[in-house]
Coordinates of N, CA and C in Angstrom, one line a residue:
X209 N -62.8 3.0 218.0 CA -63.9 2.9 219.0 C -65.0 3.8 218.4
X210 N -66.1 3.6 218.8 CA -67.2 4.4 217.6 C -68.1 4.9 218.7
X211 N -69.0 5.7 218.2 CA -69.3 6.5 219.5 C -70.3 6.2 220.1
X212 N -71.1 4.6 219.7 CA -72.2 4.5 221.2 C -71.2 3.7 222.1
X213 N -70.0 3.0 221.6 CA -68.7 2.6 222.7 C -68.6 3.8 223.8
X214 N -68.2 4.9 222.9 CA -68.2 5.8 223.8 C -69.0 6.9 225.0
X215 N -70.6 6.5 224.0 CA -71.0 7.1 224.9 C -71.4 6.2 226.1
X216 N -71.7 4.7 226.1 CA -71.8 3.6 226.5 C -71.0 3.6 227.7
X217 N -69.2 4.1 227.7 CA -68.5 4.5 228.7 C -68.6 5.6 229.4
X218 N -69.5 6.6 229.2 CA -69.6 7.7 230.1 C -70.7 7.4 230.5
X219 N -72.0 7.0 229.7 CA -73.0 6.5 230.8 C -72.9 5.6 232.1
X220 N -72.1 4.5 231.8 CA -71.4 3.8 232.7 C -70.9 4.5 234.2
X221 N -70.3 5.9 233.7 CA -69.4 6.2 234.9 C -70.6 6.9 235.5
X222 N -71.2 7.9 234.9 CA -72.5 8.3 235.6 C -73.4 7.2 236.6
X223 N -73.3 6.0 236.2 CA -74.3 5.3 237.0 C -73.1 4.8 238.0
X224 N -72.2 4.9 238.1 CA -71.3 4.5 239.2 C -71.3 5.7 239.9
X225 N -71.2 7.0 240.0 CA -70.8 8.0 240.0 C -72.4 8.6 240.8
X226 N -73.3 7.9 240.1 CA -74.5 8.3 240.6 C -75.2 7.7 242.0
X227 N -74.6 6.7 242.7 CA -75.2 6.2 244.0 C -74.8 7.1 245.4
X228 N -75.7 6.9 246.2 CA -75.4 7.4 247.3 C -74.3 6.5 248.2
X229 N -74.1 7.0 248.9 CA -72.7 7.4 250.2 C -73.3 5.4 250.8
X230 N -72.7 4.4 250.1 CA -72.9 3.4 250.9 C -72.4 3.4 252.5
X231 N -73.8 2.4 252.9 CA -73.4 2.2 254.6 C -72.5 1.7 254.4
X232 N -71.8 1.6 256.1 CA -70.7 1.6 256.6 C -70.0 0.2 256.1
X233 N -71.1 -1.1 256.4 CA -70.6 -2.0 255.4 C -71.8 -2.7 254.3
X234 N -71.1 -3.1 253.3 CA -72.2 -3.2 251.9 C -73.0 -3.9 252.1
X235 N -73.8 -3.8 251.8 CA -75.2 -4.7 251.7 C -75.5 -6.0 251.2
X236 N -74.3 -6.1 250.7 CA -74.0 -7.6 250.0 C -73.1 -8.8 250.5
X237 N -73.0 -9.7 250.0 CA -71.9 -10.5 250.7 C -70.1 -10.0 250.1
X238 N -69.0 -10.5 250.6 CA -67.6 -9.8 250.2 C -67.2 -10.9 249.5
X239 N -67.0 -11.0 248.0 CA -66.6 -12.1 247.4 C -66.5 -12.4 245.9
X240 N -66.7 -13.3 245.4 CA -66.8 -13.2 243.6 C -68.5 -13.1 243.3
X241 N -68.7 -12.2 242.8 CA -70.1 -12.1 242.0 C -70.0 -11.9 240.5
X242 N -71.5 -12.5 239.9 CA -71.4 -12.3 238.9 C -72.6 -11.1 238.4
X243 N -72.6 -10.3 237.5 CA -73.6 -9.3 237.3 C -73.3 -9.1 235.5
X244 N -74.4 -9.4 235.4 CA -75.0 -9.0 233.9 C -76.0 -7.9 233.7
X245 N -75.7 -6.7 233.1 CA -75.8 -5.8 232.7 C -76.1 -5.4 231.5
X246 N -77.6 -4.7 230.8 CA -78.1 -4.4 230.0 C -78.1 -3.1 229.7
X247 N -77.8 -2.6 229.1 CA -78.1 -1.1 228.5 C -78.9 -1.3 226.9
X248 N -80.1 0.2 227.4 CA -80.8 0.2 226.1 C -80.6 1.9 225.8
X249 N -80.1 2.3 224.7 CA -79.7 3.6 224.4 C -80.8 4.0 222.7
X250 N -81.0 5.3 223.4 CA -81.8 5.5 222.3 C -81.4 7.3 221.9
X251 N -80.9 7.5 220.7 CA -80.4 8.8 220.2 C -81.4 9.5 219.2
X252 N -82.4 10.0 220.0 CA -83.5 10.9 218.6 C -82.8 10.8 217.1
X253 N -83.6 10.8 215.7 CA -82.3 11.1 214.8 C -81.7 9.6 214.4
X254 N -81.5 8.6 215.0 CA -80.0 7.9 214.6 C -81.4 6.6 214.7
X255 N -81.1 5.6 214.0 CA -81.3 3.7 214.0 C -80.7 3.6 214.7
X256 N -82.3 2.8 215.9 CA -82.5 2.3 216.6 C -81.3 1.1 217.2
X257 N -80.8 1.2 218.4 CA -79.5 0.3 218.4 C -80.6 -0.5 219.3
X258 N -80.0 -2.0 219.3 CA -80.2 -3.2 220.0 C -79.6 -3.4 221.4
X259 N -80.3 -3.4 222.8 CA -80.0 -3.5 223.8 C -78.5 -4.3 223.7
X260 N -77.8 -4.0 224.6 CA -76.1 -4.3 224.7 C -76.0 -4.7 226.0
X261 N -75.7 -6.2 226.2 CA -75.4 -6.9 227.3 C -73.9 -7.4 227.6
X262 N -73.7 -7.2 228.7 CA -72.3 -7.4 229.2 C -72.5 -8.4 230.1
X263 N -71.8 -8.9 230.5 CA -71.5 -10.0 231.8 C -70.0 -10.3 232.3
X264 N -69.9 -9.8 233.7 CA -68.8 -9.8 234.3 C -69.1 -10.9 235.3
X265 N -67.4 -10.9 236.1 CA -67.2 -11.9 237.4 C -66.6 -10.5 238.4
X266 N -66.8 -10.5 239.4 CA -66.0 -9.0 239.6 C -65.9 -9.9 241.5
X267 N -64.9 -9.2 241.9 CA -64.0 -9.7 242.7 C -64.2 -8.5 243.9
X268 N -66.0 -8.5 245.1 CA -65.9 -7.4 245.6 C -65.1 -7.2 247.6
X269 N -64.8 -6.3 247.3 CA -64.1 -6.2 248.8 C -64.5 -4.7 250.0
X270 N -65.2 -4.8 250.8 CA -64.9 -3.5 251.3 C -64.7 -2.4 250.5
X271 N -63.6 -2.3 250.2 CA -62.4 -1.6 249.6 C -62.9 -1.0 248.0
X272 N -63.3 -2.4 247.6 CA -63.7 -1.7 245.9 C -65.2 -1.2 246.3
X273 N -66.3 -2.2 247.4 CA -67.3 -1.3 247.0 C -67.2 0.0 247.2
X274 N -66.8 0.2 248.5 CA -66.4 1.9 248.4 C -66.1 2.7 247.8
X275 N -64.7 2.5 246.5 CA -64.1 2.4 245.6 C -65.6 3.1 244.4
X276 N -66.0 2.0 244.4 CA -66.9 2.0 243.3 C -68.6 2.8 243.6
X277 N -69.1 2.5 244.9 CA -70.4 3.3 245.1 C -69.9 4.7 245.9
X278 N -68.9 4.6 246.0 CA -68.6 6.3 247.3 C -68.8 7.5 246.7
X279 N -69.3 8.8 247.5 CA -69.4 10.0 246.5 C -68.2 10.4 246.1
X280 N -66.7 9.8 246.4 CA -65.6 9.9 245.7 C -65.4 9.6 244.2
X281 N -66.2 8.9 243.7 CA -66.6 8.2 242.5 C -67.4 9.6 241.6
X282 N -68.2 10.4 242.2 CA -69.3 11.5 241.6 C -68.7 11.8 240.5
X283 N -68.7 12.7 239.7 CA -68.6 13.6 238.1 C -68.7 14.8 239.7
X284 N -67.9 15.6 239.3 CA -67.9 17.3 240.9 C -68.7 17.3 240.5
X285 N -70.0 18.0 239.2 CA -70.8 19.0 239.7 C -72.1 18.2 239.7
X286 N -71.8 16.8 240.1 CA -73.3 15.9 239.9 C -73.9 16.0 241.2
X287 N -75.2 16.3 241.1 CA -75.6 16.3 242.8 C -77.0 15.4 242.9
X288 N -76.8 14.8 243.8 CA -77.9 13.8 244.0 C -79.1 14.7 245.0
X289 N -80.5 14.3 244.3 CA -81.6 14.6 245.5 C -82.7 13.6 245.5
X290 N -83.6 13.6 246.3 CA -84.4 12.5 246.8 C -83.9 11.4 247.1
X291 N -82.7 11.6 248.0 CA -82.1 10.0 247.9 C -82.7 9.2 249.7
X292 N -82.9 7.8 248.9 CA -83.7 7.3 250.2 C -82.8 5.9 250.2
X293 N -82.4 5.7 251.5 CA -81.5 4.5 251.7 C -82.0 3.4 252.7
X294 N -82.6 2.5 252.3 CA -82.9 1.8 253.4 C -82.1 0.6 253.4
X295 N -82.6 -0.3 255.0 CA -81.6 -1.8 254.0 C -81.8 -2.4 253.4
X296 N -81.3 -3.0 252.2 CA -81.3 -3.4 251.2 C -81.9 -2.9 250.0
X297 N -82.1 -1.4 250.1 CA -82.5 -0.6 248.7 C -82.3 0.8 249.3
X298 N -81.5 1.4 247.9 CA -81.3 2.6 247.4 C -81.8 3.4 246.8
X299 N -82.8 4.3 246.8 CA -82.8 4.9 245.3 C -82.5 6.9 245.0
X300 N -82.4 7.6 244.1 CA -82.2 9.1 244.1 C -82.5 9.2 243.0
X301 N -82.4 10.3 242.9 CA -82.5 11.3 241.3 C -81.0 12.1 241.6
X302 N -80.5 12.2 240.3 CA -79.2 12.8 239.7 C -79.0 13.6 239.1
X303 N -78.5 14.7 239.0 CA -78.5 15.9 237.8 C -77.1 16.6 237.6
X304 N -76.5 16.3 236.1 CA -75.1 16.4 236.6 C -75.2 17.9 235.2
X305 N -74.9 18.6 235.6 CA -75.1 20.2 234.6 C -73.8 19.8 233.7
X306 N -73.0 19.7 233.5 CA -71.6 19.4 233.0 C -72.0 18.7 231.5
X307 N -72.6 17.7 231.6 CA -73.3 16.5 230.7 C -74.6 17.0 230.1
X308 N -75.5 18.2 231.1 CA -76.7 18.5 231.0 C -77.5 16.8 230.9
X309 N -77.2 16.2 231.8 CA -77.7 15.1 232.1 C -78.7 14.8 233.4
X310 N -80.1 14.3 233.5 CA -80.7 13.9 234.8 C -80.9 12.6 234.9
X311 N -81.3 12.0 236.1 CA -81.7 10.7 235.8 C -82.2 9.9 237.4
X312 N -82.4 9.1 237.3 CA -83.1 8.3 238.3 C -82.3 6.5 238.4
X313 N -82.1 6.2 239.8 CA -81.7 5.3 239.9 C -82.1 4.5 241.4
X314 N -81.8 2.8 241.1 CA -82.4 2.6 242.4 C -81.7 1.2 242.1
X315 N -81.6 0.2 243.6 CA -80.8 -1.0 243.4 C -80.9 -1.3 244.7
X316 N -81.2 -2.7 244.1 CA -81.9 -3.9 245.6 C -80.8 -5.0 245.9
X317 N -80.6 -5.2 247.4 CA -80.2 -6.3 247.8 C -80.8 -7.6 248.2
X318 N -80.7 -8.6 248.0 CA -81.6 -9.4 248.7 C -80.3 -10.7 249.4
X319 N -81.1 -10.4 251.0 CA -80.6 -11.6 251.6 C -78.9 -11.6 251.5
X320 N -78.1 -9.9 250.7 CA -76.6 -10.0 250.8 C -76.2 -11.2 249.3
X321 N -77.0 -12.2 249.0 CA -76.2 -12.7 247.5 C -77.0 -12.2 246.1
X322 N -78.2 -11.5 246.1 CA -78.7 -11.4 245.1 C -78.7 -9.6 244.9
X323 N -78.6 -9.0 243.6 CA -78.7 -7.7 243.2 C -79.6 -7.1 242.5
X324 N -80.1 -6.3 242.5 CA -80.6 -5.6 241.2 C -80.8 -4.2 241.0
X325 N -80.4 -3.7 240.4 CA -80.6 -2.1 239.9 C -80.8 -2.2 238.7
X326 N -81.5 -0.6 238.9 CA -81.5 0.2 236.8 C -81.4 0.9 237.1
X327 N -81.3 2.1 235.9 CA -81.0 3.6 236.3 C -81.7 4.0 234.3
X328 N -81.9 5.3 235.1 CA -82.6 6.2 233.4 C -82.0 7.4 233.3
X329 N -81.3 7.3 232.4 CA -80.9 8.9 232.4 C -81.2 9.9 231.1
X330 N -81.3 10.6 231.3 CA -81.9 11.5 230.0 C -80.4 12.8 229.6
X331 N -79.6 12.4 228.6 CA -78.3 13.3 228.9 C -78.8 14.0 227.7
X332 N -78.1 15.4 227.3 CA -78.3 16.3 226.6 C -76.7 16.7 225.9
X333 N -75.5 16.1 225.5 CA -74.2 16.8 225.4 C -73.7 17.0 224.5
X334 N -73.2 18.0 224.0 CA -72.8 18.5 222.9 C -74.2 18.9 221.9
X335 N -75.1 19.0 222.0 CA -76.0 19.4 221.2 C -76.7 17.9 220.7
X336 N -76.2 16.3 221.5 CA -76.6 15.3 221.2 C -77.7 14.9 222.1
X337 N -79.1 14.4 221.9 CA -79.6 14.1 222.9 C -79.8 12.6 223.0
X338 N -79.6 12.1 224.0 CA -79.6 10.1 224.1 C -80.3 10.0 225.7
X339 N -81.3 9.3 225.9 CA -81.6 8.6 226.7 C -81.4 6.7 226.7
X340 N -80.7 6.8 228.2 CA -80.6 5.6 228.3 C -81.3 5.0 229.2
X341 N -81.5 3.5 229.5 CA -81.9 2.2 230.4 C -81.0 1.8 230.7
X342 N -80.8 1.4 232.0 CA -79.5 0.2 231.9 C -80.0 -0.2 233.2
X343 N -80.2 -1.7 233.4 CA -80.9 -2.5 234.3 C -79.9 -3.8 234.6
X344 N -78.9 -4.2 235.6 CA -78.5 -4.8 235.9 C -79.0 -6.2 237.0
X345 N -78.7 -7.5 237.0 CA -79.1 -8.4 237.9 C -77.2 -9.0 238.2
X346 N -77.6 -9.2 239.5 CA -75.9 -10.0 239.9 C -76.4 -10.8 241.1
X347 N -75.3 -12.0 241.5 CA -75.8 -13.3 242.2 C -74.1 -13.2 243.2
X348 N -74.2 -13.7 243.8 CA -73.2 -14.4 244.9 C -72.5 -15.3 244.5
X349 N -71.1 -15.8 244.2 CA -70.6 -16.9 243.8 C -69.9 -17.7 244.7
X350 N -69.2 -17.1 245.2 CA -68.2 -17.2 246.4 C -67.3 -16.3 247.2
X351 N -66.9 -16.4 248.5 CA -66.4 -15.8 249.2 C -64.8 -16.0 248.9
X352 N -64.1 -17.1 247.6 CA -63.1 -17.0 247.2 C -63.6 -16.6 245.8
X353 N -62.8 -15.3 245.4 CA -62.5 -14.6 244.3 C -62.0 -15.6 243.4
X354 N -60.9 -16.8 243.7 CA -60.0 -17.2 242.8 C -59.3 -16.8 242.0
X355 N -59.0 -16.2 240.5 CA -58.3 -15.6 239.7 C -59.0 -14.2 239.6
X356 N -59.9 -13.8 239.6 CA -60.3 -12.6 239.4 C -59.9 -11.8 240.8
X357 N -59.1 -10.8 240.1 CA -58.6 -9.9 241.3 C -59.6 -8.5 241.8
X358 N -59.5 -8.4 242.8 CA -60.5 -6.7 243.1 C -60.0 -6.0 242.5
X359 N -60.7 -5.3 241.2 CA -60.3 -3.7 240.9 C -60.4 -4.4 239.3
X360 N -60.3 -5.5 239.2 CA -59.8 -6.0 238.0 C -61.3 -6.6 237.1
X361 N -62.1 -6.9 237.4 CA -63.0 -7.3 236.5 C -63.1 -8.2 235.5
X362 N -63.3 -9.1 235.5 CA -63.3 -10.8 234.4 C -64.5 -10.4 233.0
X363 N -64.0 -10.1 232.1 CA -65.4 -9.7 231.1 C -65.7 -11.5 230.5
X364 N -67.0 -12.0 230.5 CA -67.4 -13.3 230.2 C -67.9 -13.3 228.7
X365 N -68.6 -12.3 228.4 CA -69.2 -12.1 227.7 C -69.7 -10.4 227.0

């Protein structure tokens, strides 16, 4: 595994790790969505890497969004401030000391089938410094999951 894989996986958990305390229930519809996801990583020092797109099918429930946006999800010593929740948009600033990482994030519902978030983080760790982008869009498919299980994730692409 090489290390923007890896760092690519810790950014990842930070922006999971980084949303506020979803309402009681999600903002979205409960079912198969699809969401493609962009990350642009940039490391002072290192050639320039090419945005890196993923695309999943993911299988949501009560259960996993909680699972996945709750402050149970955080890094302990990450603490969110300026967070503003309205319906159908989120947004805060994040500062997790551990990572020496800050960042800003925000993510829209529309109408319960459509999504969108990005988030920026500026992380500082081990003496490496990398700022990232990562700006996702996701759509509504269905209210049957079919083969893609909750927790489990379909990678497409």
């Amino acid at each position: 595994m090489n290390a923007l894989m890896v760092k690519s996986g810790v950014v990842m958990g930070v922006l999971l790790a980084g949303f506020p305390q979803p309402p009681a229930a999600p903002p979205m519809k409960l079912g198969l969505w699809e969401i493609t996801t962009t990350m642009t990583m940039v490391m002072p020092g290192m050639p320039a890497q090419p945005p890196r797109s993923v695309k999943v099918r993911n299988c949501v429930t009560a259960e996993t969004w909680t699972k996945s946006f709750g402050r149970s999800q955080r890094a302990s010593d990450c603490t969110v401030s300026h967070e503003s929740v309205t319906p159908g948009h989120d947004s805060f600033d994040m500062s997790c000391p551990s990572m020496n990482a800050t960042g800003h994030g925000e993510m829209d519902f529309s109408g319960g089938s459509t999504g969108h978030g990005r988030m920026h983080m500026d992380i500082n760790s081990g003496g490496q410094h990398m700022i990232t982008d990562t700006v996702w869009d996701s759509h509504f498919i269905s209210a049957d999951c079919g083969a893609v299980a909750p927790g489990k994730p379909e990678m497409l692409q």
